[in-house]
CSV table of C-alpha atoms in Angstrom, one decimal:
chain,number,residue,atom,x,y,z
A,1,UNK,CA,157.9,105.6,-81.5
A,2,UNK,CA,161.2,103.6,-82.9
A,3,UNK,CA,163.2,106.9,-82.3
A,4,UNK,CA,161.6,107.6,-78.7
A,5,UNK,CA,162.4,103.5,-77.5
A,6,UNK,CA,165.8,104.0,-78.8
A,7,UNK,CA,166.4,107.0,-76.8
A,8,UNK,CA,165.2,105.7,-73.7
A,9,UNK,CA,167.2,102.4,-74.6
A,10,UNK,CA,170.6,104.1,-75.1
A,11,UNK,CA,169.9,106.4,-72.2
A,12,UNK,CA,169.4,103.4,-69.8
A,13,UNK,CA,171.8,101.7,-71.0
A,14,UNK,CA,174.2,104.4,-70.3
A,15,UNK,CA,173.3,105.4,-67.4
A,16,UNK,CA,172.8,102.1,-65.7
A,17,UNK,CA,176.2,101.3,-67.2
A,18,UNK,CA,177.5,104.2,-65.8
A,19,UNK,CA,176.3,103.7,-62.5
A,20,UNK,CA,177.2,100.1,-62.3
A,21,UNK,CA,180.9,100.6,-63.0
A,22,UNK,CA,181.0,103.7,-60.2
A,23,UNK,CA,179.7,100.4,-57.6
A,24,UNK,CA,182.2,98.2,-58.9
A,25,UNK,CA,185.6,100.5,-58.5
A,26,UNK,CA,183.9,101.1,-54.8
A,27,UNK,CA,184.5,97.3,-54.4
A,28,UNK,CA,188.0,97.6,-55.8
A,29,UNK,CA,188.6,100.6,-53.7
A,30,UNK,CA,187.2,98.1,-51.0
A,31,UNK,CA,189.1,95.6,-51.2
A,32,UNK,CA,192.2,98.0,-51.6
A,33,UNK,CA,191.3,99.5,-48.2
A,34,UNK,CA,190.5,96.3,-46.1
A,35,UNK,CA,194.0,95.4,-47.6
A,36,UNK,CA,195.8,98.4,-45.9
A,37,UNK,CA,193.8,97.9,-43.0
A,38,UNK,CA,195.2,94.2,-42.8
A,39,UNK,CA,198.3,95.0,-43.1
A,40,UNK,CA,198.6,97.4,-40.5
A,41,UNK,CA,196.7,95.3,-37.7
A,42,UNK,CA,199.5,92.8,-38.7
A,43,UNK,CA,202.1,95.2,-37.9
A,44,UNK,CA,200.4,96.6,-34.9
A,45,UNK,CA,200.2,93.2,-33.1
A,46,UNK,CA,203.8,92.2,-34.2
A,47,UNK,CA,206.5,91.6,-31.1
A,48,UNK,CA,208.0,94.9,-30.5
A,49,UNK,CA,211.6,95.7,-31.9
A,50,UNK,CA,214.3,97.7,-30.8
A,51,UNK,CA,213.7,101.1,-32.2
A,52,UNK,CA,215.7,101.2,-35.8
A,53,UNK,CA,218.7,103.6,-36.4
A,54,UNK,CA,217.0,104.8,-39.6
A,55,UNK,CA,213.2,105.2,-40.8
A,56,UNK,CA,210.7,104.6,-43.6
A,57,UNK,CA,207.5,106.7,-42.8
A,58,UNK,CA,205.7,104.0,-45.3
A,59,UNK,CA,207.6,100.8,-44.4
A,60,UNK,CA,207.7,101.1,-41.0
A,61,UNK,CA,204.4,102.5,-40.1
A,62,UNK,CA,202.3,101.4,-37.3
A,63,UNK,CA,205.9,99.1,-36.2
A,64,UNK,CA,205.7,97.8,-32.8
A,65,UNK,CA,208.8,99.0,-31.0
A,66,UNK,CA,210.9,99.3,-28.0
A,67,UNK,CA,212.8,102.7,-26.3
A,68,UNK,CA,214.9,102.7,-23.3
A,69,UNK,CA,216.0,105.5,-22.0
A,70,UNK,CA,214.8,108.7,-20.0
A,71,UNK,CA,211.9,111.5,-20.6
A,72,UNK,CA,213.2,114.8,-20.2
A,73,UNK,CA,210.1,116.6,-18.8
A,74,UNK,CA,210.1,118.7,-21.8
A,75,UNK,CA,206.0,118.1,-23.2
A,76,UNK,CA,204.0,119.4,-25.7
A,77,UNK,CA,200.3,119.3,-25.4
A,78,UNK,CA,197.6,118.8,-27.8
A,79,UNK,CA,193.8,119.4,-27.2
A,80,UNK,CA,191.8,116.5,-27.6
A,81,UNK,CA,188.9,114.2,-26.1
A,82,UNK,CA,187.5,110.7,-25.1
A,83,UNK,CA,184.1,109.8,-24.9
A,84,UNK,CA,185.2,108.1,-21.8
A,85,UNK,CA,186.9,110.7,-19.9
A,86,UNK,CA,185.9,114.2,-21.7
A,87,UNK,CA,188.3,117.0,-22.9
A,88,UNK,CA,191.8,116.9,-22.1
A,89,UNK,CA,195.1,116.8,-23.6
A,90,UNK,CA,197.4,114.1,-25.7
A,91,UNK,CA,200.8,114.3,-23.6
A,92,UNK,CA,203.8,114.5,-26.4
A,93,UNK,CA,207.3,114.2,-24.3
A,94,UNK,CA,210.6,114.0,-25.5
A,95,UNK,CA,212.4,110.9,-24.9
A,96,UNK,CA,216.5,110.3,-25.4
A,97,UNK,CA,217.4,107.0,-26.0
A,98,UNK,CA,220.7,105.8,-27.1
A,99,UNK,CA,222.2,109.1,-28.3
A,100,UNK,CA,218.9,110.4,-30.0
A,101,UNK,CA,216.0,112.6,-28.9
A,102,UNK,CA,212.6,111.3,-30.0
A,103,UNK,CA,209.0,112.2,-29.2
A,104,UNK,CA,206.4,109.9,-27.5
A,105,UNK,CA,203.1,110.4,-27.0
A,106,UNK,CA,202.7,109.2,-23.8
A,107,UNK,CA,198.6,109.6,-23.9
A,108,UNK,CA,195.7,111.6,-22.3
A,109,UNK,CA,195.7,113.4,-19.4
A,110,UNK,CA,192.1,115.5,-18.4
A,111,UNK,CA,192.1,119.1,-18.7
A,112,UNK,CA,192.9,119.6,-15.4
A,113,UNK,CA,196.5,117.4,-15.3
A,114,UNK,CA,197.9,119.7,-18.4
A,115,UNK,CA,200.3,121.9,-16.2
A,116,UNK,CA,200.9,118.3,-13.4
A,117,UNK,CA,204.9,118.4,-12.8
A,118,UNK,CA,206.2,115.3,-14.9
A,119,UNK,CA,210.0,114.9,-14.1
A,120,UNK,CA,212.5,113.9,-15.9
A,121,UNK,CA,213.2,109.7,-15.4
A,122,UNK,CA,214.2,106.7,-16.5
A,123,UNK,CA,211.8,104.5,-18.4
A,124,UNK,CA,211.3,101.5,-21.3
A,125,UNK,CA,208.7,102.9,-23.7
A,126,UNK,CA,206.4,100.4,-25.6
A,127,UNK,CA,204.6,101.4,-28.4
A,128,UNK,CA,204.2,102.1,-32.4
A,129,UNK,CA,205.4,104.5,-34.9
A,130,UNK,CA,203.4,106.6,-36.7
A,131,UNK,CA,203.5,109.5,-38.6
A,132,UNK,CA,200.1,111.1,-37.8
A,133,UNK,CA,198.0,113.4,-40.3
A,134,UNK,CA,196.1,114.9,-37.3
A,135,UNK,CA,196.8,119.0,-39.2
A,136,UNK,CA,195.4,120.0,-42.3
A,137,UNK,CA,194.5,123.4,-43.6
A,138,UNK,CA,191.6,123.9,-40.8
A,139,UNK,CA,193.6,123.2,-38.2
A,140,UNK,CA,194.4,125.8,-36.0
A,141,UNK,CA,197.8,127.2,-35.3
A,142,UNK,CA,200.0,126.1,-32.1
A,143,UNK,CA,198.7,128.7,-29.4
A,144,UNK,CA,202.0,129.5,-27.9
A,145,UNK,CA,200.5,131.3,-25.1
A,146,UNK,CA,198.4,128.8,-23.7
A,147,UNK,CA,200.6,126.2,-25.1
A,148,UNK,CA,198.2,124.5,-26.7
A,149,UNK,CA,198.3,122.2,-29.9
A,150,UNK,CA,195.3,121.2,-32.2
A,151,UNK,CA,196.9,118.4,-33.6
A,152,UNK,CA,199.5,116.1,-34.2
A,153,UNK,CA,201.8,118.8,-36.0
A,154,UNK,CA,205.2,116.3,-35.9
A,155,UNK,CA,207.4,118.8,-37.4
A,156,UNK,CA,206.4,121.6,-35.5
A,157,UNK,CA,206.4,119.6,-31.7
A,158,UNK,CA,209.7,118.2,-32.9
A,159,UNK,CA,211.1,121.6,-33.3
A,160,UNK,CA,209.5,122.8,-30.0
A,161,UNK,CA,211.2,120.4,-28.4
A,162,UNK,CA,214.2,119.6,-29.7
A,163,UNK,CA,214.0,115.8,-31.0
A,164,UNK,CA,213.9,114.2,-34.3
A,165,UNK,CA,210.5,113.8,-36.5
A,166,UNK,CA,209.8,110.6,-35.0
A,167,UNK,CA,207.2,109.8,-32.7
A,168,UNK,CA,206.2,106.0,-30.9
A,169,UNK,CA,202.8,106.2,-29.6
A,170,UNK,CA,203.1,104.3,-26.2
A,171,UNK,CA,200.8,101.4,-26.2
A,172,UNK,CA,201.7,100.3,-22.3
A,173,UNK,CA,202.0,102.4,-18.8
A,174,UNK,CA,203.9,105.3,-19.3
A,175,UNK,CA,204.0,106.4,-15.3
A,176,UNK,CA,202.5,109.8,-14.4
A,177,UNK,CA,198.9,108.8,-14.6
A,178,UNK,CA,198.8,109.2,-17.9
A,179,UNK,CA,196.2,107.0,-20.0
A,180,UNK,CA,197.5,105.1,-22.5
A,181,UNK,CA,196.3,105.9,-26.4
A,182,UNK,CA,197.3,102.3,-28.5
A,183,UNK,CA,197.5,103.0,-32.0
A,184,UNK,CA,194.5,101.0,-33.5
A,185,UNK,CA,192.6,100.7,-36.9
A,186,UNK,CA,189.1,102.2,-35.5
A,187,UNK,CA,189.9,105.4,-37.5
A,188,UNK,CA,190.5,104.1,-40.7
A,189,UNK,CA,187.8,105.0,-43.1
A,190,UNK,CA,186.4,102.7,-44.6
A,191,UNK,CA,182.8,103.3,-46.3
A,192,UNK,CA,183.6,102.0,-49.9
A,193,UNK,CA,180.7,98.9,-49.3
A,194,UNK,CA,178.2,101.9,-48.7
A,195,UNK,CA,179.5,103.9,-51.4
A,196,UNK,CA,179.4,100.4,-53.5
A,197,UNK,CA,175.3,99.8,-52.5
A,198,UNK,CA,174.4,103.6,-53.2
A,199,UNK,CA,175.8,103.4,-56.8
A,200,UNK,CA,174.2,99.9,-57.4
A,201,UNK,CA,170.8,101.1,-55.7
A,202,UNK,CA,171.0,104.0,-58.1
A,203,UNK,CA,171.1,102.1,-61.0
A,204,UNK,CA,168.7,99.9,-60.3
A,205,UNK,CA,166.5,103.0,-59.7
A,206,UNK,CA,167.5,104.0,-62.8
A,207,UNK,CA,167.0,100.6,-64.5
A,208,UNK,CA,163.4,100.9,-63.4
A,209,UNK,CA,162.7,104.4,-64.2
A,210,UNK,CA,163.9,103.5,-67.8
A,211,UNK,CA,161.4,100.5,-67.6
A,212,UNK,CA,158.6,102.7,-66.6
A,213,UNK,CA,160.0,105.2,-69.5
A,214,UNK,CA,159.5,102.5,-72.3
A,215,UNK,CA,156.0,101.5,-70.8
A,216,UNK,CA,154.6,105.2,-70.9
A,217,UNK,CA,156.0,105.6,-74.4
A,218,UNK,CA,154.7,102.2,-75.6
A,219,UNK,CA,151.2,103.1,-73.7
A,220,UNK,CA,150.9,106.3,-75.9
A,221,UNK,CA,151.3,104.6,-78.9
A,222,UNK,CA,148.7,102.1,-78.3
């Protein structure tokens, strides 16, 4: 019996131990997270600068800036939806502003609008940088025949067009009917407090089912 409790004991132990420290790194990774999110809803809302000569895709992410200068009706266009509006298209344009040839994503457009003549003109440009992650290994290739992109691909639309690897996400009008898609924090993901109650609602499952363990074995010994 003194064998069989200490099993049960150790195993319990362990596992409840184990368990318990997976819920507390979630926290940490929590916290982490909500610290990240912070930080970039503080540099989202901050007044908008002239757009910097040089770049730090880490330091100057989600920075609120200002363009003047002129799209060139060159576009890119990349498939997309809104549970407001349906399918339709993220309008990518490139912009030149003081000497350089940058990208803005201008915003959506339905379906219908991809192929709507967009001159070239004059225009201020308010917005964020980013450096989207929109392509991964499931993404699909650029469809150069229906000139269609699946995603954000940065490199490849700045090559397409012409323009550096930078792109401000307008966060005002842009003209040309196009709606407007702000940069916001809505698709951060940020599940770590779930994670953090699974892992502590295992081991408390697994606390009991120890308990109930050392009650059958002291039950058999009685």
């Amino acid at each position: 019996m003194i064998r069989s409790v200490a099993f049960a004991v150790i195993l319990g132990l362990a596992g409840v131990g184990v368990l318990v420290s997976l819920g507390v790194w979630q926290l940490h990774r929590l916290e982490w997270k909500e610290a990240i999110i912070a930080g970039a809803e503080a540099m989202m809302a901050q007044d908008p600068v002239a757009l910097p000569a040089t770049l730090d895709p880490v330091a100057d992410r989600y920075r609120a800036v200002t363009a003047t200068g002129r799209f060139t009706g060159e576009e890119a266009h990349v498939l997309t939806s809104t549970r407001e509006m349906g399918p339709g298209f993220l309008v990518i344009a490139a912009f030149e502003t003081d000497g350089r040839r940058i990208l803005v994503d201008r915003g959506f457009v339905p379906e219908t609008e991809k192929t709507t003549p967009r001159p070239p003109r004059d225009a201020k440009v308010v917005g964020n940088l980013n450096w989207p992650d929109d392509v991964n290994s499931s993404t699909p290739p650029y469809d150069a025949d229906r000139q269609i992109w699946y995603g954000r691909d940065l490199g490849g639309i700045a090559s397409l067009l012409g323009t550096e690897p930078v792109l401000v996400i307008a966060r005002a009008d842009t003209g040309d009917g196009i709606v407007p898609q702000p940069v916001t924090t809505a698709g951060f993901r940020n599940d770590h407090f779930n994670y953090a109650v699974t892992w502590f609602s295992l081991a408390a499952v697994w606390l009991g089912m120890t308990l109930y363990l050392l009650w059958r074995i002291r039950a058999r010994s009685v």
